[in-house]
Amino acid sequence: MIRKISMLTAAVGFIVATTGAFAAYPEKPISVVVPFAAGGPTDVVARSLAQAMGTQLKGSMIVENVGGAGGTIGAGKVARAPGDGYTLLFHHIGMSTAPALYRKLDFKPLEDFIPIGAVVDVPMTIIAKPTMAQANAKDLLTFVRANKEKINLANAGVGSASHLCGLLLQNAMKTDLTTVPFSGTGPAMTALLGGNVDLMCDQTTNTSGQIKGGKVKAYAVTSKGKLANFPELPPLGAELPGFEVGVWHILYAPKNTPADVVTKLQSSLQAAIKDAGFAAKMKDLGAEIMPVDRQTSAGAKALLTSEIAKWSPIIQSAKAYAD
Ligand code: ASP
């Protein structure tokens, strides 16, 4: 009898301690790894989200930029981090293209992470250095085809959204261009503004300000139709039929993160997305908020799974591998 009571007491104590531990989460700052350089589009969204989620969690979320190799270095770092809720990853479509692009990848997107929820879907824009003389997308494509040895295309490395968009562009144009990789399109934008690279395809979350300020030449959007923020820009599909890319973003925790922590992160992500300041900033930058059913662990996992299935054969047929 005494043994039974002490076992019961121990079990109750364990439940209380466990529940207490999760109720107190977060007890220290949470690091959100962005697998690209600071100042770029993924970073901009991550910082806004981190601020809004930090408020919801009554704690702080600190963005850590771990750029390089198209986002695979930062993602690999989080895959190996403890699943304790204190190291998260904010990544985009590159999570679904990396398995087909990299022969050697030190993480498995579907096995090493628990998606917390999808956040935004961001269209891309085709932009060029300020001195590019061509007046519209049609003239730009004609010029690029005729000068392919001289034109280069900036990107954020193999596996980045800018790389994927550039790959689709070169395939659709049947033209190979020299690509120039950066640790993110933040630094790539600096090179483009200085005329050190010619062209780039990048998310509106990085290009909006430069386009509106007339700092770069803008030619097209990669959405199916026109965008409310840039009514003057045609969809690239008008010149290259079927061309369409959208850059979805998901917040992840490493595998083994306790379910209670995932649930807490998921509800604070959903509340942060509703935050008026976050929503207004995303609208201003041309980012579309994900539907509520995607702002969940299950919805984000379904999105990642379907995107891996969508992009892998396209990348394999383009034979675009990296080591
Ligand atoms: N826009 C970049 C990309 O091409 C990443 C970044 O710098 O956020 O994936």
Coordinates of C-alpha atoms and ligand atoms in Angstrom, one line a residue:
M1 CA 0.0 0.0 0.0
I2 CA 2.7 2.4 1.0
R3 CA 4.6 1.5 -2.1
K4 CA 1.5 2.1 -4.3
I5 CA 1.0 5.6 -2.6
S6 CA 4.6 6.6 -3.2
M7 CA 4.4 5.5 -6.8
L8 CA 1.2 7.5 -7.2
T9 CA 2.9 10.5 -5.6
A10 CA 5.9 10.2 -7.9
A11 CA 3.6 9.9 -10.9
V12 CA 1.6 13.0 -9.9
G13 CA 4.8 14.8 -9.2
F14 CA 6.1 14.0 -12.7
I15 CA 2.9 15.2 -14.3
V16 CA 3.0 18.4 -12.4
A17 CA 6.7 19.0 -13.1
T18 CA 6.2 18.2 -16.8
T19 CA 3.1 20.4 -17.2
G20 CA 4.9 23.1 -15.2
A21 CA 8.0 23.0 -17.5
F22 CA 5.8 23.5 -20.6
A23 CA 3.7 26.1 -19.0
A24 CA 6.8 28.1 -18.2
Y25 CA 8.1 27.9 -21.8
P26 CA 9.8 30.0 -22.9
E27 CA 12.2 30.6 -20.0
K28 CA 15.0 32.1 -22.1
P29 CA 15.3 33.7 -25.6
I30 CA 14.3 31.5 -28.6
S31 CA 16.8 31.6 -31.5
V32 CA 15.2 31.7 -35.0
V33 CA 17.7 30.7 -37.6
V34 CA 17.3 32.3 -41.0
P35 CA 19.4 30.4 -43.4
F36 CA 20.3 33.5 -45.5
A37 CA 22.1 36.8 -44.9
A38 CA 20.6 39.7 -42.8
G39 CA 18.7 42.3 -44.7
G40 CA 17.2 40.0 -47.3
P41 CA 13.6 38.9 -47.8
T42 CA 13.6 35.8 -45.6
D43 CA 15.2 37.8 -42.8
V44 CA 12.7 40.7 -43.1
V45 CA 9.7 38.4 -42.7
A46 CA 11.4 36.4 -39.9
R47 CA 12.2 39.5 -37.9
S48 CA 8.6 40.8 -38.1
L49 CA 7.3 37.3 -37.1
A50 CA 9.8 37.0 -34.3
Q51 CA 8.8 40.3 -32.8
A52 CA 5.0 39.4 -33.0
M53 CA 5.5 35.9 -31.7
G54 CA 7.8 37.1 -28.9
T55 CA 5.0 39.3 -27.7
Q56 CA 2.5 36.4 -27.9
L57 CA 4.9 34.1 -26.0
K58 CA 5.8 36.8 -23.4
G59 CA 9.4 36.1 -24.2
S60 CA 11.9 37.0 -26.9
M61 CA 12.7 35.5 -30.2
I62 CA 16.1 36.4 -31.7
V63 CA 16.9 36.0 -35.4
E64 CA 20.3 34.4 -36.1
N65 CA 21.5 34.6 -39.8
V66 CA 23.3 31.4 -40.9
G67 CA 23.7 32.0 -44.6
G68 CA 25.4 30.0 -47.3
A69 CA 24.8 27.1 -49.7
G70 CA 21.3 28.2 -50.7
G71 CA 20.0 27.9 -47.1
T72 CA 21.3 24.3 -46.5
I73 CA 23.9 25.3 -43.9
G74 CA 21.4 27.0 -41.6
A75 CA 18.8 24.3 -42.1
G76 CA 21.4 21.6 -41.3
K77 CA 22.4 23.5 -38.1
V78 CA 18.8 23.4 -36.8
A79 CA 18.4 19.8 -37.8
R80 CA 21.2 19.0 -35.4
A81 CA 20.0 21.4 -32.6
P82 CA 18.3 20.0 -29.5
G83 CA 14.5 19.7 -29.8
D84 CA 13.8 21.8 -26.8
G85 CA 11.9 24.7 -28.4
Y86 CA 14.9 27.1 -28.1
T87 CA 16.3 26.8 -31.7
L88 CA 13.8 27.1 -34.6
L89 CA 14.2 27.5 -38.4
F90 CA 12.5 30.0 -40.6
H91 CA 12.9 28.8 -44.2
H92 CA 11.1 29.0 -47.5
I93 CA 10.5 26.9 -50.7
G94 CA 14.2 26.0 -50.7
M95 CA 13.4 23.3 -48.1
S96 CA 11.5 21.4 -50.8
T97 CA 14.0 21.8 -53.6
A98 CA 17.2 21.0 -51.6
P99 CA 16.6 17.2 -51.6
A100 CA 16.6 17.1 -55.4
L101 CA 19.3 19.7 -55.9
Y102 CA 21.9 18.4 -53.5
R103 CA 23.5 15.0 -53.9
K104 CA 24.8 15.2 -50.4
L105 CA 22.5 16.9 -47.9
D106 CA 23.0 16.6 -44.1
F107 CA 19.3 16.8 -43.2
K108 CA 16.0 15.3 -44.3
P109 CA 13.3 18.0 -44.5
L110 CA 10.4 15.7 -43.7
E111 CA 12.2 13.6 -41.0
D112 CA 14.4 16.1 -39.1
F113 CA 11.9 18.9 -38.5
I114 CA 8.5 19.5 -37.1
P115 CA 6.7 22.2 -39.1
I116 CA 5.0 24.7 -36.7
G117 CA 3.0 26.5 -39.4
A118 CA 3.2 28.2 -42.8
V119 CA 3.3 32.0 -42.6
V120 CA 3.3 33.8 -45.9
D121 CA 3.5 33.2 -49.7
V122 CA 5.6 35.8 -51.5
P123 CA 5.7 36.4 -55.2
M124 CA 9.0 37.2 -56.9
T125 CA 10.0 40.0 -59.3
I126 CA 12.4 40.0 -62.2
I127 CA 14.7 43.0 -61.7
A128 CA 17.8 44.4 -63.3
K129 CA 20.6 46.8 -62.5
P130 CA 19.6 50.5 -62.7
T131 CA 21.4 51.0 -66.1
M132 CA 19.7 48.2 -67.9
A133 CA 18.3 50.0 -71.0
Q134 CA 15.5 47.6 -72.1
A135 CA 12.0 49.1 -71.7
N136 CA 9.9 46.0 -71.0
A137 CA 10.0 42.2 -70.3
K138 CA 9.8 41.3 -74.0
D139 CA 12.8 43.5 -74.9
L140 CA 14.7 42.3 -71.9
L141 CA 14.3 38.6 -72.8
T142 CA 15.4 39.4 -76.4
F143 CA 18.4 41.3 -75.2
V144 CA 19.4 38.5 -72.7
R145 CA 19.1 35.8 -75.3
A146 CA 21.3 37.8 -77.7
N147 CA 23.9 38.7 -75.1
K148 CA 23.9 35.5 -73.0
E149 CA 27.7 35.4 -72.6
K150 CA 27.7 38.9 -71.1
I151 CA 24.7 38.7 -68.8
N152 CA 24.9 37.4 -65.3
L153 CA 22.2 36.4 -62.9
A154 CA 22.6 36.9 -59.1
N155 CA 21.2 34.4 -56.6
A156 CA 21.4 33.3 -53.0
G157 CA 23.1 30.0 -53.9
V158 CA 21.9 26.6 -55.1
G159 CA 18.7 25.8 -53.3
S160 CA 17.6 29.4 -52.9
A161 CA 14.4 30.8 -54.3
S162 CA 16.3 33.1 -56.5
H163 CA 18.3 30.1 -57.9
L164 CA 15.1 28.2 -58.5
C165 CA 13.5 31.1 -60.3
G166 CA 16.7 31.6 -62.3
L167 CA 16.7 28.0 -63.2
L168 CA 13.1 28.1 -64.5
L169 CA 13.9 31.3 -66.3
Q170 CA 16.9 29.8 -68.1
N171 CA 15.0 26.7 -69.0
A172 CA 12.0 28.6 -70.3
M173 CA 14.3 30.9 -72.4
K174 CA 16.5 27.9 -73.4
T175 CA 19.4 30.1 -72.6
D176 CA 22.3 29.4 -70.1
L177 CA 23.5 32.4 -68.1
T178 CA 26.4 32.8 -65.7
T179 CA 25.1 32.8 -62.1
V180 CA 26.7 34.7 -59.2
P181 CA 25.9 33.3 -55.8
F182 CA 25.6 35.4 -52.6
S183 CA 24.8 34.3 -49.0
G184 CA 21.4 35.9 -49.5
T185 CA 19.7 38.3 -51.8
G186 CA 20.2 41.2 -49.3
P187 CA 23.9 41.4 -50.4
A188 CA 23.0 40.4 -54.0
M189 CA 20.7 43.5 -54.1
T190 CA 23.7 45.7 -53.1
A191 CA 25.7 44.3 -56.0
L192 CA 22.8 44.8 -58.4
L193 CA 22.3 48.4 -57.2
G194 CA 26.0 49.0 -57.8
G195 CA 25.8 47.5 -61.3
N196 CA 28.1 44.6 -60.4
V197 CA 25.5 42.0 -61.5
D198 CA 22.9 42.4 -64.2
L199 CA 19.7 40.5 -63.3
M200 CA 18.0 39.0 -60.3
C201 CA 14.7 37.2 -59.5
D202 CA 13.8 37.9 -55.9
Q203 CA 10.9 38.1 -53.5
T204 CA 8.9 41.3 -53.2
T205 CA 9.8 41.3 -49.5
N206 CA 13.3 42.5 -50.7
T207 CA 12.5 44.3 -53.9
S208 CA 9.3 46.3 -53.1
G209 CA 11.2 49.3 -51.7
Q210 CA 13.8 49.4 -54.5
I211 CA 11.1 49.1 -57.2
K212 CA 8.9 51.8 -55.6
G213 CA 11.9 54.0 -55.1
G214 CA 13.0 53.6 -58.8
K215 CA 16.3 52.2 -57.6
V216 CA 16.3 49.1 -59.9
K217 CA 14.7 48.3 -63.2
A218 CA 11.7 46.1 -62.7
Y219 CA 10.3 44.0 -65.6
A220 CA 7.8 41.4 -64.4
V221 CA 6.2 39.5 -61.5
T222 CA 6.3 35.7 -61.1
S223 CA 2.7 35.4 -59.9
K224 CA 0.0 34.1 -62.3
G225 CA -1.7 37.5 -62.5
K226 CA -0.7 41.0 -61.8
L227 CA 0.0 42.1 -58.3
A228 CA -2.0 44.9 -56.5
N229 CA 1.3 46.4 -55.3
F230 CA 2.8 46.6 -58.8
P231 CA 0.0 47.1 -61.3
E232 CA 2.5 48.3 -63.9
L233 CA 4.4 45.0 -63.9
P234 CA 3.1 42.1 -66.2
P235 CA 3.3 38.5 -65.1
L236 CA 6.4 36.8 -66.6
G237 CA 4.0 34.1 -67.9
A238 CA 2.7 36.6 -70.5
E239 CA 6.1 36.2 -72.2
L240 CA 7.1 32.7 -71.0
P241 CA 3.8 30.8 -70.8
G242 CA 3.3 28.8 -67.6
F243 CA 6.0 30.6 -65.7
E244 CA 4.9 30.9 -62.1
V245 CA 6.8 30.8 -58.8
G246 CA 5.6 31.7 -55.3
V247 CA 7.8 31.5 -52.2
W248 CA 6.0 30.0 -49.2
H249 CA 7.6 30.2 -45.8
I250 CA 7.4 27.8 -42.9
L251 CA 8.6 28.0 -39.2
Y252 CA 10.1 24.7 -38.1
A253 CA 11.3 23.1 -34.8
P254 CA 13.8 20.3 -34.8
K255 CA 12.4 16.7 -34.5
N256 CA 11.8 15.5 -30.9
T257 CA 10.5 18.9 -29.8
P258 CA 7.8 18.1 -27.2
A259 CA 4.2 18.3 -28.5
D260 CA 3.2 20.9 -25.9
V261 CA 5.9 23.2 -27.1
V262 CA 4.9 22.7 -30.7
T263 CA 1.3 23.4 -29.8
K264 CA 2.3 26.6 -27.9
L265 CA 4.4 27.8 -30.8
Q266 CA 1.7 27.0 -33.3
S267 CA -0.9 29.1 -31.4
S268 CA 1.4 32.0 -30.9
L269 CA 2.3 31.8 -34.6
Q270 CA -1.4 32.0 -35.5
A271 CA -1.9 34.9 -33.1
A272 CA 1.2 36.7 -34.4
I273 CA 0.0 36.4 -38.0
K274 CA -3.3 38.2 -36.9
D275 CA -1.2 41.0 -35.3
A276 CA -2.2 44.3 -37.1
G277 CA 1.4 45.5 -37.4
F278 CA 2.6 42.2 -38.8
A279 CA -0.3 42.0 -41.3
A280 CA 0.1 45.6 -42.4
K281 CA 3.9 45.1 -43.0
M282 CA 3.3 41.9 -45.0
K283 CA 0.7 43.7 -47.2
D284 CA 3.0 46.6 -47.8
L285 CA 5.8 44.2 -48.9
G286 CA 3.5 42.2 -51.2
A287 CA 3.5 39.0 -49.1
E288 CA 0.2 37.1 -48.9
I289 CA -0.8 35.6 -45.5
M290 CA -1.2 31.8 -45.7
P291 CA -4.7 30.4 -45.2
V292 CA -5.5 29.4 -41.6
D293 CA -5.4 25.7 -42.3
R294 CA -1.7 26.1 -43.5
Q295 CA -0.8 27.9 -40.3
T296 CA -0.8 24.6 -38.5
S297 CA 1.7 21.8 -38.1
A298 CA -0.3 19.4 -40.2
G299 CA -1.1 22.0 -42.9
A300 CA 2.5 23.1 -43.2
K301 CA 3.7 19.5 -43.4
A302 CA 1.2 18.7 -46.1
L303 CA 2.5 21.8 -48.0
L304 CA 6.1 20.8 -47.7
T305 CA 5.3 17.2 -48.7
S306 CA 3.4 18.3 -51.8
E307 CA 6.1 20.8 -52.8
I308 CA 8.9 18.2 -52.6
A309 CA 6.8 16.0 -54.9
K310 CA 6.2 18.9 -57.3
W311 CA 9.7 20.2 -57.6
S312 CA 11.8 17.1 -57.4
P313 CA 11.0 15.8 -61.0
I314 CA 11.3 19.4 -62.4
I315 CA 14.8 19.7 -60.9
Q316 CA 15.8 16.2 -61.9
S317 CA 14.8 16.9 -65.5
A318 CA 16.7 20.2 -65.5
K319 CA 19.7 18.1 -64.2
A320 CA 20.6 21.0 -61.8
Y321 CA 22.6 19.3 -59.1
A322 CA 25.0 20.6 -56.5
D323 CA 27.5 18.6 -54.4
Ligands
ASP1 N1 15.6 35.6 -51.4 C1 16.7 34.7 -51.1 C2 16.5 33.5 -52.0 O1 16.7 33.6 -53.1 C3 17.0 34.4 -49.8 C4 17.2 35.5 -48.9 O2 18.2 36.2 -48.9 O3 16.4 35.7 -48.0 O4 16.2 32.4 -51.5

